[in-house]
C-alpha cells in the first residue's frame, strides 16, 4: 500500500499562491493516477484535479481551471498542486490520493490510498 504525505498548506491572502506537495512511499507511484481532493467545513469531499501515470494528461474541475496546475515528478515520487489566484472559497483541507488503475476518476471511492490532509486557508 502506497503511503502519502501532503505538505505545503498554510494561510495566504486572497490572490496569493501556494504549492502543495504529496510525497509517496511504499508503492508503485509511477503506476498510479494521482489526485487532489478538498473538503471545506460542513461540505463533502470534492475532487479537484488528477494526473495520469506519465503526467501527460490532467483533469480538473472548472472552478480551478486557469488557476491550479497539477504536476508530478516520478523520479522524486512526488505530485504537486500549484495554486494561484487563490480565493476564500478555496479554503479547505486538501488531500492527496492514489488510484491503482490507468483511467481517471473523480469519485473519492475510486481512489485506493489517501494522505492525512493539509490545511489551506485563504483570507479575504
Short mmCIF file of C-alpha atoms in Angstrom, two decimals:
data_model
loop_
_atom_site.label_atom_id
_atom_site.label_comp_id
_atom_site.label_asym_id
_atom_site.label_seq_id
_atom_site.Cartn_x
_atom_site.Cartn_y
_atom_site.Cartn_z
CA UNK A 1 0.00 0.00 0.00
CA UNK A 2 1.37 3.38 -1.00
CA UNK A 3 1.84 5.89 1.80
CA UNK A 4 1.07 9.54 1.03
CA UNK A 5 2.09 12.64 2.97
CA UNK A 6 0.90 16.12 1.99
CA UNK A 7 2.71 19.34 2.80
CA UNK A 8 2.74 22.98 1.77
CA UNK A 9 -0.56 24.18 3.17
CA UNK A 10 -0.91 27.38 5.13
CA UNK A 11 -2.55 30.77 5.40
CA UNK A 12 -2.47 33.02 2.36
CA UNK A 13 -4.18 36.23 1.31
CA UNK A 14 -6.74 36.16 -1.49
CA UNK A 15 -4.94 36.41 -4.82
CA UNK A 16 -1.86 34.70 -3.46
CA UNK A 17 -0.28 31.35 -4.26
CA UNK A 18 0.62 28.09 -2.58
CA UNK A 19 2.23 24.91 -3.82
CA UNK A 20 1.12 21.68 -2.24
CA UNK A 21 3.33 18.60 -2.36
CA UNK A 22 2.48 14.95 -1.87
CA UNK A 23 5.32 12.55 -1.19
CA UNK A 24 4.70 8.87 -1.85
CA UNK A 25 6.46 5.82 -0.48
CA UNK A 26 5.92 2.09 -0.21
CA UNK A 27 4.17 1.65 -3.54
CA UNK A 28 4.43 1.98 -7.30
CA UNK A 29 3.86 5.72 -7.52
CA UNK A 30 4.69 5.85 -11.22
CA UNK A 31 1.86 3.39 -11.95
CA UNK A 32 -0.79 5.36 -10.06
CA UNK A 33 -3.18 8.02 -11.21
CA UNK A 34 -2.74 10.75 -8.62
CA UNK A 35 -5.48 13.08 -7.48
CA UNK A 36 -6.11 16.03 -5.23
CA UNK A 37 -9.34 16.42 -3.27
CA UNK A 38 -10.50 19.05 -0.82
CA UNK A 39 -13.02 19.25 1.98
CA UNK A 40 -14.32 22.53 3.35
CA UNK A 41 -16.06 22.77 6.73
CA UNK A 42 -19.57 21.35 6.53
CA UNK A 43 -19.13 20.14 2.96
CA UNK A 44 -18.48 16.83 1.25
CA UNK A 45 -15.05 15.91 -0.04
CA UNK A 46 -14.65 17.34 -3.54
CA UNK A 47 -12.46 16.26 -6.44
CA UNK A 48 -10.05 18.97 -7.56
CA UNK A 49 -7.57 17.55 -10.07
CA UNK A 50 -5.88 14.37 -11.26
CA UNK A 51 -2.87 13.45 -13.36
CA UNK A 52 -2.03 10.37 -15.42
CA UNK A 53 0.82 7.94 -14.80
CA UNK A 54 3.17 9.74 -17.17
CA UNK A 55 1.95 13.24 -16.38
CA UNK A 56 0.86 13.73 -19.97
CA UNK A 57 -2.84 14.15 -19.20
CA UNK A 58 -4.65 16.04 -16.48
CA UNK A 59 -8.22 16.52 -15.31
CA UNK A 60 -9.62 19.26 -13.11
CA UNK A 61 -12.88 20.86 -12.08
CA UNK A 62 -13.98 24.01 -13.85
CA UNK A 63 -13.69 26.24 -10.80
CA UNK A 64 -9.91 25.80 -10.62
CA UNK A 65 -9.02 25.75 -14.32
CA UNK A 66 -6.62 28.54 -15.16
CA UNK A 67 -5.63 28.86 -11.50
CA UNK A 68 -4.47 25.42 -10.31
CA UNK A 69 -1.94 23.18 -12.02
CA UNK A 70 -1.30 19.56 -11.10
CA UNK A 71 2.05 18.00 -11.95
CA UNK A 72 4.18 15.05 -10.93
CA UNK A 73 7.82 14.08 -10.73
CA UNK A 74 8.07 10.30 -10.78
CA UNK A 75 11.80 10.39 -10.10
CA UNK A 76 11.01 12.10 -6.79
CA UNK A 77 7.81 10.13 -6.11
CA UNK A 78 6.01 13.43 -5.67
CA UNK A 79 2.87 15.08 -7.01
CA UNK A 80 2.25 18.82 -6.79
CA UNK A 81 -0.66 21.19 -6.87
CA UNK A 82 0.33 24.73 -7.77
CA UNK A 83 -2.46 27.05 -6.67
CA UNK A 84 -2.51 30.61 -7.96
CA UNK A 85 -5.06 33.41 -7.66
CA UNK A 86 -6.45 31.80 -4.54
CA UNK A 87 -9.94 32.69 -3.39
CA UNK A 88 -11.54 32.40 0.06
CA UNK A 89 -13.77 29.63 -1.32
CA UNK A 90 -10.63 27.54 -1.89
CA UNK A 91 -10.25 27.24 1.88
CA UNK A 92 -10.31 23.54 2.76
CA UNK A 93 -8.29 20.59 3.88
CA UNK A 94 -6.55 19.28 0.77
CA UNK A 95 -5.94 15.56 0.39
CA UNK A 96 -3.66 13.66 -1.93
CA UNK A 97 -4.93 10.33 -3.27
CA UNK A 98 -3.66 7.47 -5.42
CA UNK A 99 -5.72 5.34 -7.78
CA UNK A 100 -4.32 1.96 -8.79
CA UNK A 101 -5.84 1.99 -12.26
CA UNK A 102 -4.98 3.59 -15.55
CA UNK A 103 -8.21 5.52 -16.07
CA UNK A 104 -9.16 8.83 -14.50
CA UNK A 105 -11.85 9.04 -11.85
CA UNK A 106 -13.44 11.80 -9.79
CA UNK A 107 -15.11 9.85 -7.00
CA UNK A 108 -13.44 9.52 -3.62
CA UNK A 109 -14.46 5.85 -3.51
CA UNK A 110 -12.48 5.22 -6.70
CA UNK A 111 -9.14 6.00 -5.05
CA UNK A 112 -7.16 3.47 -3.08
CA UNK A 113 -4.72 5.41 -0.86
CA UNK A 114 -5.01 8.73 0.94
CA UNK A 115 -2.80 11.19 2.72
CA UNK A 116 -3.64 12.83 6.03
CA UNK A 117 -4.52 16.21 4.52
CA UNK A 118 -3.04 19.68 4.70
CA UNK A 119 -4.96 22.82 5.63
CA UNK A 120 -5.24 25.67 3.14
CA UNK A 121 -6.79 28.88 4.42
CA UNK A 122 -7.35 31.86 2.13
CA UNK A 123 -8.19 35.13 3.84
CA UNK A 124 -10.37 37.78 2.23
#
